Coordinates of N, CA and C in Angstrom, one line a residue:
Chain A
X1 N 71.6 137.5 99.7 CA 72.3 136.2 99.6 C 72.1 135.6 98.2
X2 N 73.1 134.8 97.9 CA 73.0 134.3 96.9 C 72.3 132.8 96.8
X3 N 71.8 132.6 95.1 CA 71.1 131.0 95.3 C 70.4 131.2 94.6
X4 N 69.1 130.0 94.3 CA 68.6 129.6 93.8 C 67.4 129.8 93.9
X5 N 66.2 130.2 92.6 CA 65.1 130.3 93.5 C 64.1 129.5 92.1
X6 N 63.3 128.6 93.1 CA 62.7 127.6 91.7 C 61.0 128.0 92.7
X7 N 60.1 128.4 91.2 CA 59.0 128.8 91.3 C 57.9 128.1 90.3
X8 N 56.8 127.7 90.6 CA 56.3 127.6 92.3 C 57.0 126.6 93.0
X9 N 56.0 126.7 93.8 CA 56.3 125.4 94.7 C 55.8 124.4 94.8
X10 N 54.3 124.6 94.5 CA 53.5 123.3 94.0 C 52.9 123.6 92.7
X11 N 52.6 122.9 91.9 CA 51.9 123.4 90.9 C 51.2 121.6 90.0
X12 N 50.0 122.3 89.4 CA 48.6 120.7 89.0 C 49.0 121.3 87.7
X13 N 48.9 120.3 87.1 CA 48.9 120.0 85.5 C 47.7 119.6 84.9
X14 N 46.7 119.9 84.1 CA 45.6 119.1 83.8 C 46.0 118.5 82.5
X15 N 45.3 117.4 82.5 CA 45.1 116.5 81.0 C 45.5 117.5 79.8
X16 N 46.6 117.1 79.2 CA 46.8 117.3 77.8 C 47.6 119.1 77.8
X17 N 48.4 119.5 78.9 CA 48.6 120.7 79.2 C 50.2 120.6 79.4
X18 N 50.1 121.3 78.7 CA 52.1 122.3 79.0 C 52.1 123.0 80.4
X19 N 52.9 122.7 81.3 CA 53.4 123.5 82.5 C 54.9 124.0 82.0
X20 N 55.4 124.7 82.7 CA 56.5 125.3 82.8 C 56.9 125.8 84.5
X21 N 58.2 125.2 84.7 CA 58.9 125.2 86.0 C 60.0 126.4 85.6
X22 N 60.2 127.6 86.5 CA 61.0 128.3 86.8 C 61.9 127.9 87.6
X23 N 63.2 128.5 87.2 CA 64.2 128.3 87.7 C 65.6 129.6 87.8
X24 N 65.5 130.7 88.5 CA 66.7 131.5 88.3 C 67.6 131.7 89.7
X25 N 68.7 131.9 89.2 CA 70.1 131.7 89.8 C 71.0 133.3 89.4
X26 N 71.5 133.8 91.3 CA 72.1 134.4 91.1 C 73.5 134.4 91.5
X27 N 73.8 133.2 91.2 CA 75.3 132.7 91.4 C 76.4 133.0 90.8
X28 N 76.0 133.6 89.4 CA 76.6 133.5 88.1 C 77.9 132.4 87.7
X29 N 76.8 131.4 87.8 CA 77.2 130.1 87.5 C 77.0 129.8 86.1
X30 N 78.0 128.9 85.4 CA 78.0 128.8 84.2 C 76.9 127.6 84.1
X31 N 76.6 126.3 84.4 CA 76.3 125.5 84.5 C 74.6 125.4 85.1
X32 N 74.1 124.9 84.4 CA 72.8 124.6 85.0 C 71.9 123.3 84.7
X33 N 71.0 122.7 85.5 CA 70.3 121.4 85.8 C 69.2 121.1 86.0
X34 N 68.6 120.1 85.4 CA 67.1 119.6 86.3 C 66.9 118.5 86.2
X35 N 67.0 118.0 87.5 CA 66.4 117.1 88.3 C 65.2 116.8 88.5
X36 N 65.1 115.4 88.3 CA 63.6 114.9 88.7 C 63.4 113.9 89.8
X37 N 63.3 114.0 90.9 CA 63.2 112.6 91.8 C 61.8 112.5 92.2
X38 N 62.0 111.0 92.3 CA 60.4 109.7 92.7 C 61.0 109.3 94.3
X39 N 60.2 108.9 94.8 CA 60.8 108.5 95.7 C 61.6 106.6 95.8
X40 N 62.7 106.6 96.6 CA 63.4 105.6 96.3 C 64.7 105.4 95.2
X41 N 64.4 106.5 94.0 CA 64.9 106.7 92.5 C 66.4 107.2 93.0
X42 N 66.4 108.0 94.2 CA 67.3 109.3 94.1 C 66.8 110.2 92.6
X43 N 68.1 110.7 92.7 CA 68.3 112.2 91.4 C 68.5 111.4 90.2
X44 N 67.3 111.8 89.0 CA 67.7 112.0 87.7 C 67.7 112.9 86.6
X45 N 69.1 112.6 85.7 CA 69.0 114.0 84.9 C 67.9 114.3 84.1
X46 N 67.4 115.5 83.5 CA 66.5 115.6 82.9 C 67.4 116.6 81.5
X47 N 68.0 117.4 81.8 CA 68.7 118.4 81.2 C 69.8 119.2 81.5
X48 N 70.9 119.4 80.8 CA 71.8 120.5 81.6 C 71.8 121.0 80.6
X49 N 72.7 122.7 81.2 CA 72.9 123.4 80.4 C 74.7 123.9 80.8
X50 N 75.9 124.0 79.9 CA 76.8 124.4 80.0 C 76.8 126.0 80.0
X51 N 76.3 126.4 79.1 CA 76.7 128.0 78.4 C 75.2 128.7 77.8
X52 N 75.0 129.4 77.9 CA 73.7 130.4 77.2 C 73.7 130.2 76.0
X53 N 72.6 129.4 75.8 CA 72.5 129.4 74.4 C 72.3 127.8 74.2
X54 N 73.4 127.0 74.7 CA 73.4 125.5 74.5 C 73.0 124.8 75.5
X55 N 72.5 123.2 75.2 CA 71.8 122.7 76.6 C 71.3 120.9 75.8
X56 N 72.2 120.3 76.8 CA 71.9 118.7 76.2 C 71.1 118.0 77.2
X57 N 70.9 116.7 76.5 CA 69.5 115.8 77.1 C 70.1 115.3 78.2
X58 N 69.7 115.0 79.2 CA 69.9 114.1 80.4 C 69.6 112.7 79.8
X59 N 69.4 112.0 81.1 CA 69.0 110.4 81.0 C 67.8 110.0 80.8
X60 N 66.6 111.1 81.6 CA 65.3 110.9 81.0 C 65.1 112.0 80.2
X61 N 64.9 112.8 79.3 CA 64.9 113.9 78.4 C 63.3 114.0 77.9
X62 N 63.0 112.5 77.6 CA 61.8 112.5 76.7 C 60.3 113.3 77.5
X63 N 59.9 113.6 76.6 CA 58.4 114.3 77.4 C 58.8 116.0 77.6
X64 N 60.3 116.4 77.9 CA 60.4 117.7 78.5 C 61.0 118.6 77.5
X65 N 61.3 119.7 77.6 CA 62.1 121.0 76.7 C 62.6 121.9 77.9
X66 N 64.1 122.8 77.6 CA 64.6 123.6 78.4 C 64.7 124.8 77.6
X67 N 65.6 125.6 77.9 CA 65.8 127.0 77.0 C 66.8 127.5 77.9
X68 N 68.0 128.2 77.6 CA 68.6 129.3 78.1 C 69.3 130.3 77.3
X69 N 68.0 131.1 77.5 CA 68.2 132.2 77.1 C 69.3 133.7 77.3
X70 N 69.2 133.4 79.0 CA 69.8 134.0 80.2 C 70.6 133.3 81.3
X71 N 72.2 133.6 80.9 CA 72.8 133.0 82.3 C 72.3 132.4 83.5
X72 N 71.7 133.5 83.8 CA 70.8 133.4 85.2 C 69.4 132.4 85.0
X73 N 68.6 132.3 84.0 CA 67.3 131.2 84.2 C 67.5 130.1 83.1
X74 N 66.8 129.1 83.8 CA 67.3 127.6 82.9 C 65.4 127.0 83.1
X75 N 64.3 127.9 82.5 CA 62.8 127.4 82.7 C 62.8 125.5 82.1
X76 N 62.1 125.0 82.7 CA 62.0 123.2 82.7 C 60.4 123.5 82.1
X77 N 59.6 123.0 80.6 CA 58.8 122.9 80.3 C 58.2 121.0 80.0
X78 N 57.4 121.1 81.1 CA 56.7 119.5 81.3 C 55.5 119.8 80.3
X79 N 55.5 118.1 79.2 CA 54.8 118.4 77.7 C 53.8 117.4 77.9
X80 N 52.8 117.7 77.2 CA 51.7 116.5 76.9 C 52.3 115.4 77.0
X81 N 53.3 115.3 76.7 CA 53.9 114.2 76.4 C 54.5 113.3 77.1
X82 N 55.0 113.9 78.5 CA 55.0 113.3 79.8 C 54.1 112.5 79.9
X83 N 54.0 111.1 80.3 CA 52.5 110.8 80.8 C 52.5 110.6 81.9
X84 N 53.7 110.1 82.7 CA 53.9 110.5 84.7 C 54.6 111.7 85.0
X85 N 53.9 112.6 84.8 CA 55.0 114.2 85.2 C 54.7 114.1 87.4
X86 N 53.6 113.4 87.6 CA 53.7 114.0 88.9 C 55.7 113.1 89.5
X87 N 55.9 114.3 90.6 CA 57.5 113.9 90.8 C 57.9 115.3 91.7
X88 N 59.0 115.6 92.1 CA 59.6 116.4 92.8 C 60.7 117.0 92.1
X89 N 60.5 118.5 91.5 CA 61.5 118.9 90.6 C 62.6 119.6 90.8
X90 N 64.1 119.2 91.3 CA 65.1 120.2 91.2 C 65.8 120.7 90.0
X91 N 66.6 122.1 90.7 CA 67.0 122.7 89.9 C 68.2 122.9 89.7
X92 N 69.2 122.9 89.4 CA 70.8 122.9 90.5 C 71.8 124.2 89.3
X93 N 72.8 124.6 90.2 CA 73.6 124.9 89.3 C 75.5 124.6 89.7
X94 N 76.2 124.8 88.7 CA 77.6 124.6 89.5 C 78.5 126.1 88.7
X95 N 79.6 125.9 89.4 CA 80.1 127.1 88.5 C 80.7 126.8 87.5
X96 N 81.1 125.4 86.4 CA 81.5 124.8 85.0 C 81.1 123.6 85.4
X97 N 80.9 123.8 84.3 CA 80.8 121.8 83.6 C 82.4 121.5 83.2
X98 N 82.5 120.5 83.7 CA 83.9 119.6 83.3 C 85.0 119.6 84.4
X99 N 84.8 120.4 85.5 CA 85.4 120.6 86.7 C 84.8 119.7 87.7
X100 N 85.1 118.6 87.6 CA 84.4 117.5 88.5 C 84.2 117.9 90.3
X101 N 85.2 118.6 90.4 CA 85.6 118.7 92.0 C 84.1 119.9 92.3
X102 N 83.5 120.5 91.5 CA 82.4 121.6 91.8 C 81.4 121.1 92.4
X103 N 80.8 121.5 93.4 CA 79.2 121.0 93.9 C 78.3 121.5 93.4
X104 N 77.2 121.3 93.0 CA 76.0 121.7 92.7 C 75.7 122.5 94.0
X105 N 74.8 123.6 93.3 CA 73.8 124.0 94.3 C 72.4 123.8 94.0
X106 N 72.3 123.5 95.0 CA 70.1 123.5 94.7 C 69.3 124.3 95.2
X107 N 68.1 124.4 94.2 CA 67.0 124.9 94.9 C 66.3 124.4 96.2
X108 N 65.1 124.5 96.0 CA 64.3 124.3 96.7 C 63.0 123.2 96.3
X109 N 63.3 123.4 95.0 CA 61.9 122.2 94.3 C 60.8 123.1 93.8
X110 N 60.2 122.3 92.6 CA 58.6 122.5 92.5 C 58.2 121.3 92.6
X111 N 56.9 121.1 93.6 CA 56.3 119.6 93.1 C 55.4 119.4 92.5
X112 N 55.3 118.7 91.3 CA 54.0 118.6 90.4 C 53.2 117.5 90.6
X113 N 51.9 117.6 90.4 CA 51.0 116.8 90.6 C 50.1 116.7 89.5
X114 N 49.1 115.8 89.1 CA 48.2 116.0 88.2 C 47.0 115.8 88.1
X115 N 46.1 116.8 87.9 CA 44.8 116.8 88.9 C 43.6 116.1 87.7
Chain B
X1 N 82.6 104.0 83.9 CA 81.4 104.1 84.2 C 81.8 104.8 85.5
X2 N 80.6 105.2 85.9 CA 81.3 105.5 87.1 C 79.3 104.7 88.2
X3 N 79.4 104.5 89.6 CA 78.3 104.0 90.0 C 78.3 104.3 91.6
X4 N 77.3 104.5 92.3 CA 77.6 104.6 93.7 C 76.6 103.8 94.6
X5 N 76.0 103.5 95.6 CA 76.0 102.6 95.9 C 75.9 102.7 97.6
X6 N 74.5 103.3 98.2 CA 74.3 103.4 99.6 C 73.7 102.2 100.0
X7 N 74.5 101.6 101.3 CA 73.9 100.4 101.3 C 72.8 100.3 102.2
X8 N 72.5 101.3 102.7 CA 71.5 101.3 103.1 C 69.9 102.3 103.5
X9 N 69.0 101.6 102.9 CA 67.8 102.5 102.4 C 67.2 103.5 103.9
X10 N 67.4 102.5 104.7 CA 67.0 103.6 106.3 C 67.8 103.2 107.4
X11 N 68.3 104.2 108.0 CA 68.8 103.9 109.5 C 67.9 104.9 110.5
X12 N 68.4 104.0 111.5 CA 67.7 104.7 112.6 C 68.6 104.4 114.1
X13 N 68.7 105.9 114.8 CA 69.8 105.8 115.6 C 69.0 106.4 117.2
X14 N 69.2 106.3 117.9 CA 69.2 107.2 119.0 C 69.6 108.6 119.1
X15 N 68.7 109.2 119.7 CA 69.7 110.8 120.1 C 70.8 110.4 120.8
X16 N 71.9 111.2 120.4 CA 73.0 111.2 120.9 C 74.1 109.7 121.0
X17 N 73.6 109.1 120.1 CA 74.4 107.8 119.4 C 74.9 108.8 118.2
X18 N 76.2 107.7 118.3 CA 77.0 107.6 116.9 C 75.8 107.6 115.7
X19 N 76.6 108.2 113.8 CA 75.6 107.9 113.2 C 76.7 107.2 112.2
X20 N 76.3 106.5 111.1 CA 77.0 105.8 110.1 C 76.4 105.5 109.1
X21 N 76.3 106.6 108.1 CA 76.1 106.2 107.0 C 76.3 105.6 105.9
X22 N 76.2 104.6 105.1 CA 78.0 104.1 104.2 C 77.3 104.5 102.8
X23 N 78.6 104.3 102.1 CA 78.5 104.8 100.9 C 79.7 103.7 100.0
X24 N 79.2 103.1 99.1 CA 80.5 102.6 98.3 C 80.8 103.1 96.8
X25 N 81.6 103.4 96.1 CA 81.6 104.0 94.8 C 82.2 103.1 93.9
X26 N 82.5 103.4 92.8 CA 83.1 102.8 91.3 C 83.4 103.4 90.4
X27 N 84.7 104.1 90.2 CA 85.0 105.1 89.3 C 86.4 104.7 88.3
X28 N 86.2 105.0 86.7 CA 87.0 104.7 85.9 C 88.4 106.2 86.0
X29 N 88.6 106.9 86.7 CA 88.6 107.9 86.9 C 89.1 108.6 88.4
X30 N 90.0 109.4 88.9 CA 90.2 110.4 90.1 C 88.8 111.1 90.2
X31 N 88.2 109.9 90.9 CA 86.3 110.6 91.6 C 86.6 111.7 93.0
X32 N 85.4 112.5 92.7 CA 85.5 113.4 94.0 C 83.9 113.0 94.1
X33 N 83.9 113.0 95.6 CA 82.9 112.8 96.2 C 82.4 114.1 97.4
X34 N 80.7 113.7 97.1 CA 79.8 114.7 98.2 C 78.9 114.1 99.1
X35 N 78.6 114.4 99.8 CA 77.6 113.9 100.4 C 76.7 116.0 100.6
X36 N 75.5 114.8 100.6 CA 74.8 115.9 101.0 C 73.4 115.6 101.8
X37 N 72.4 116.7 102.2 CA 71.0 116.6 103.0 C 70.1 117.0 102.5
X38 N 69.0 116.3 102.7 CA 68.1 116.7 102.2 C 66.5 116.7 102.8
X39 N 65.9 118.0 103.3 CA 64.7 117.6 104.4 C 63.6 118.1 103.7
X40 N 63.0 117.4 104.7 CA 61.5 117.3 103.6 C 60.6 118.2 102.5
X41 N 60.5 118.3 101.4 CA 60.1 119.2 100.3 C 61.1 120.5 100.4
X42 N 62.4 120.3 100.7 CA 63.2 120.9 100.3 C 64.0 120.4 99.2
X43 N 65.2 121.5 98.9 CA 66.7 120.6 98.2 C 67.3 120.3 98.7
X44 N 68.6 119.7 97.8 CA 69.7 119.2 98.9 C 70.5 120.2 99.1
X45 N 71.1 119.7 100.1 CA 72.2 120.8 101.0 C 73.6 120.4 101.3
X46 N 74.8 121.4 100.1 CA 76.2 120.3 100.9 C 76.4 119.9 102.3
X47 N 77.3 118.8 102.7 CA 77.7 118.4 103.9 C 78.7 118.6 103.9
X48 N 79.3 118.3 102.4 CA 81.0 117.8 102.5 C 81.4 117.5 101.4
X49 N 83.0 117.6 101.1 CA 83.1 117.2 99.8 C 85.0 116.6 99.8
X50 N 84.8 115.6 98.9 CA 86.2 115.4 98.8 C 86.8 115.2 97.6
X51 N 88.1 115.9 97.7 CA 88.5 116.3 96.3 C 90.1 116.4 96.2
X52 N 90.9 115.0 96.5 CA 91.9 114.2 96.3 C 92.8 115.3 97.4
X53 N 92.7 115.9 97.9 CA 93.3 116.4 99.5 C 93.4 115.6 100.7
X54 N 93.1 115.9 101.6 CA 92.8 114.9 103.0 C 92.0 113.7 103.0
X55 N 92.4 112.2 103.3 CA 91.1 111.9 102.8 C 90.0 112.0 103.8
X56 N 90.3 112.6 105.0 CA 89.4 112.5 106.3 C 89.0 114.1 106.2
X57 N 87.7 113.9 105.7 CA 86.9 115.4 105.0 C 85.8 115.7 106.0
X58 N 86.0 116.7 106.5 CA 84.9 117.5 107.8 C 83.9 118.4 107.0
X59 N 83.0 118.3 107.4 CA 82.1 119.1 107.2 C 81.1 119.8 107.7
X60 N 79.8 120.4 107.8 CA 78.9 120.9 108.5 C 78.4 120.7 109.4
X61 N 78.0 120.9 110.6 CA 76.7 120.1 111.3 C 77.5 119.0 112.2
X62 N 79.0 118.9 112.1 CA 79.8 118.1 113.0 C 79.9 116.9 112.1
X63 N 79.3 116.4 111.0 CA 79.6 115.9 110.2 C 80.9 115.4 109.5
X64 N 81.7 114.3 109.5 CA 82.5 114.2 108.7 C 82.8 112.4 107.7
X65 N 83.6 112.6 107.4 CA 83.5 111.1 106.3 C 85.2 111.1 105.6
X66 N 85.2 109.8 105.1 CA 86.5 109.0 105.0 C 86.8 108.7 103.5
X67 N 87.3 108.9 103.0 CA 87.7 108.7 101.3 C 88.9 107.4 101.9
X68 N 87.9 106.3 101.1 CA 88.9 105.2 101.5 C 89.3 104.6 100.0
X69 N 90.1 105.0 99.3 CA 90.4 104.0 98.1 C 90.7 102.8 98.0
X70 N 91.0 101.8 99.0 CA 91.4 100.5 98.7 C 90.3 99.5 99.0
X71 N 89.0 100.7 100.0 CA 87.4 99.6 100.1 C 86.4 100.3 99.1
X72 N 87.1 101.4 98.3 CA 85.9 102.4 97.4 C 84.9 102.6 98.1
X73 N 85.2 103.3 99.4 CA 84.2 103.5 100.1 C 84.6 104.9 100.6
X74 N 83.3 105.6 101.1 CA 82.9 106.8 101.4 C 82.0 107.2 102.5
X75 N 82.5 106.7 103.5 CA 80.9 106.8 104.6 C 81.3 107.9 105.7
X76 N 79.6 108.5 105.8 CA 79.3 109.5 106.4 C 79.4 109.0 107.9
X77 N 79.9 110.2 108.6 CA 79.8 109.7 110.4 C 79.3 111.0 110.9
X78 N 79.0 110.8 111.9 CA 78.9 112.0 113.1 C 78.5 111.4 114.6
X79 N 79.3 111.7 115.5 CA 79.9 111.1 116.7 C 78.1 111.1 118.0
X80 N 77.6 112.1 117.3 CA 76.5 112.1 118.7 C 75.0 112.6 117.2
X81 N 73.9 112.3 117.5 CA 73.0 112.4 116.7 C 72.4 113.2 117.1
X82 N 71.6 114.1 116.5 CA 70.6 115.4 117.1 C 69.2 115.2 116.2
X83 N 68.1 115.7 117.0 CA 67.1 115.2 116.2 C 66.9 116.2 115.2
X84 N 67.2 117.4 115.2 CA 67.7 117.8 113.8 C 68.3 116.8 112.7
X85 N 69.2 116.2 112.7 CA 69.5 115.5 111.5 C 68.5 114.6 111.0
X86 N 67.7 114.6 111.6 CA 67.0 113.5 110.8 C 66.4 114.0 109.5
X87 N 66.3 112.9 108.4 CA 66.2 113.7 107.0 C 66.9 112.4 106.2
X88 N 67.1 113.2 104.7 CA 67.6 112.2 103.8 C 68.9 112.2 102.6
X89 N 69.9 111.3 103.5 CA 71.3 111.4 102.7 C 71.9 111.2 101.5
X90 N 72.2 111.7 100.8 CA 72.7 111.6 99.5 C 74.2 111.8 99.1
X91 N 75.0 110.4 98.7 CA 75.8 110.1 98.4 C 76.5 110.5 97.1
X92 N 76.6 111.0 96.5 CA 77.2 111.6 95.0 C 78.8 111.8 94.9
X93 N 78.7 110.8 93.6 CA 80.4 110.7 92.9 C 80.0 111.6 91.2
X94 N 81.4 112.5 91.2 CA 81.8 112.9 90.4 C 83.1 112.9 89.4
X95 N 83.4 112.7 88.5 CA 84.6 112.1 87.5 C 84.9 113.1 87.0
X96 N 85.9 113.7 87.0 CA 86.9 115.0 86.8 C 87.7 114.6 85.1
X97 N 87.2 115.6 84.5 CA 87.6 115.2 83.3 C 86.9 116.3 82.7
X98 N 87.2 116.0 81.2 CA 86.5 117.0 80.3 C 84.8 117.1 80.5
X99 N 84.2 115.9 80.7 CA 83.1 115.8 80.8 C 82.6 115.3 82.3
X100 N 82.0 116.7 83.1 CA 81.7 115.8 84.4 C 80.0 114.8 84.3
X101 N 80.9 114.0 84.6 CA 79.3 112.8 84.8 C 79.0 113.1 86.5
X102 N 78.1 113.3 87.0 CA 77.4 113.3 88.2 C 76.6 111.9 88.6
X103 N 76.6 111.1 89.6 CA 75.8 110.2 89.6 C 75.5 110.6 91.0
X104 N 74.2 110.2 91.3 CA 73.8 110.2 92.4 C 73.2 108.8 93.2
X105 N 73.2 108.8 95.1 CA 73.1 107.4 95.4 C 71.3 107.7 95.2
X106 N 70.6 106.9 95.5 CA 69.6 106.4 96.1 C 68.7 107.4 97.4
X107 N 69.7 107.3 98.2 CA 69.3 107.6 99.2 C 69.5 107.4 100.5
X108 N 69.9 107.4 101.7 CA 69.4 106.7 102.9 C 68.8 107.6 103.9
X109 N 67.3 107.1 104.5 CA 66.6 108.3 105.7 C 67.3 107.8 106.8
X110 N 67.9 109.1 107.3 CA 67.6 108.8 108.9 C 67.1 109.2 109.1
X111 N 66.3 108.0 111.1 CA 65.6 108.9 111.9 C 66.1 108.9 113.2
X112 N 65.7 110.2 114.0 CA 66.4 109.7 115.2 C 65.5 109.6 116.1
X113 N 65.9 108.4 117.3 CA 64.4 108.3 117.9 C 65.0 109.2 119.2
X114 N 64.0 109.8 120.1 CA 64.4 111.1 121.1 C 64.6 109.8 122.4

């Protein structure tokens, strides 16, 4: 079946440390996402990506870095620089950007915490 | 701009009561709307989507909902409640155009009491 598979599932961050959140998709969807929700917040952007290769800032952007290297994975790297990274991380994808009527699909989450 | 707008943060219904979710939107724009689910330390999951066709949009789980353009509203129903549904709903408007903006609501939990 096809979908989304976002790895791990839980994952601790210690003081002053780079994590990295996985994310690959066998949808072969052009479009890809990451979401961060708190609770109460709903969903916010963190990053999308249109096309391999290119990938712009969401609404919160700061603290994080993406990459797509591969159609299929869109990895979410949480930086020193975050200083509240703990949160609930999705992943989504759709099949284009700019085709409003498309739904996202989602993962499943990683949740980060910080030990 | 576009903004959405669940009005409310928790409901709570009876098994086998009506459910009523609401949802209001604000779009500069022909918005298509989703609703979707979401249970605990999961993702979300479509319900339903509407996208300038019917405005009386059916979906999963016996689920369906209303594209009302003259109250900019969007609210989720389902006629009898199962304690399966309980969980958490998410309202999302989309703006069809060169650039899709996504916004999403808030939230609302239901619970259902047995």
């Amino acid at each position: 079946d096809g979908g989304i598979t976002q790895s791990p599932k839980y994952l601790f961050r210690k003081e002053g440390q780079n994590v990295t959140l996985s994310c690959e998709q066998n949808l072969n969807h052009d479009a890809m996402y990451w979401y961060r929700q708190d609770p109460g917040q709903g969903l916010r952007l963190i990053y999308y990506s249109q096309i391999v290769n290119d990938f712009q800032k969401g609404d919160i952007a700061e603290g994080y870095s993406v990459s797509r290297e591969k159609k299929e994975s869109f990895p979410l790297t949480v930086t020193s620089a975050q200083k509240n990274p703990t949160a609930f991380y999705l992943c989504a994808s759709s099949i284009q950007q700019g085709r409003g009527n498309q739904p996202q699909h989602f993962g499943d989450g990683t949740r980060l915490s910080i030990l | 701009a576009q903004s959405v707008t669940q009005l409310d943060s928790h409901v709570s219904v009876s098994e086998g009561t009506p459910v009523l979710l609401r949802c209001n939107y604000s779009s500069s724009y022909s918005p298509s709307l989703f609703w979707y689910v979401q249970h605990p330390n999961k993702g979300l999951q479509l319900l339903l989507k509407y996208t300038s066709a019917a405005t009386l949009v059916k979906g999963i789980n016996g689920f369906e909902a209303e594209f009302k353009k003259s109250e900019t509203s969007f609210h989720l129903t389902k006629p009898s409640a199962h304690m399966s549904d309980a969980a958490e709903y998410f309202c999302v408007v989309s703006e069809r155009g060169g650039y899709q903006k996504v916004t999403f609501g808030i939230g609302t939990k239901l619970q259902v009491i047995p």
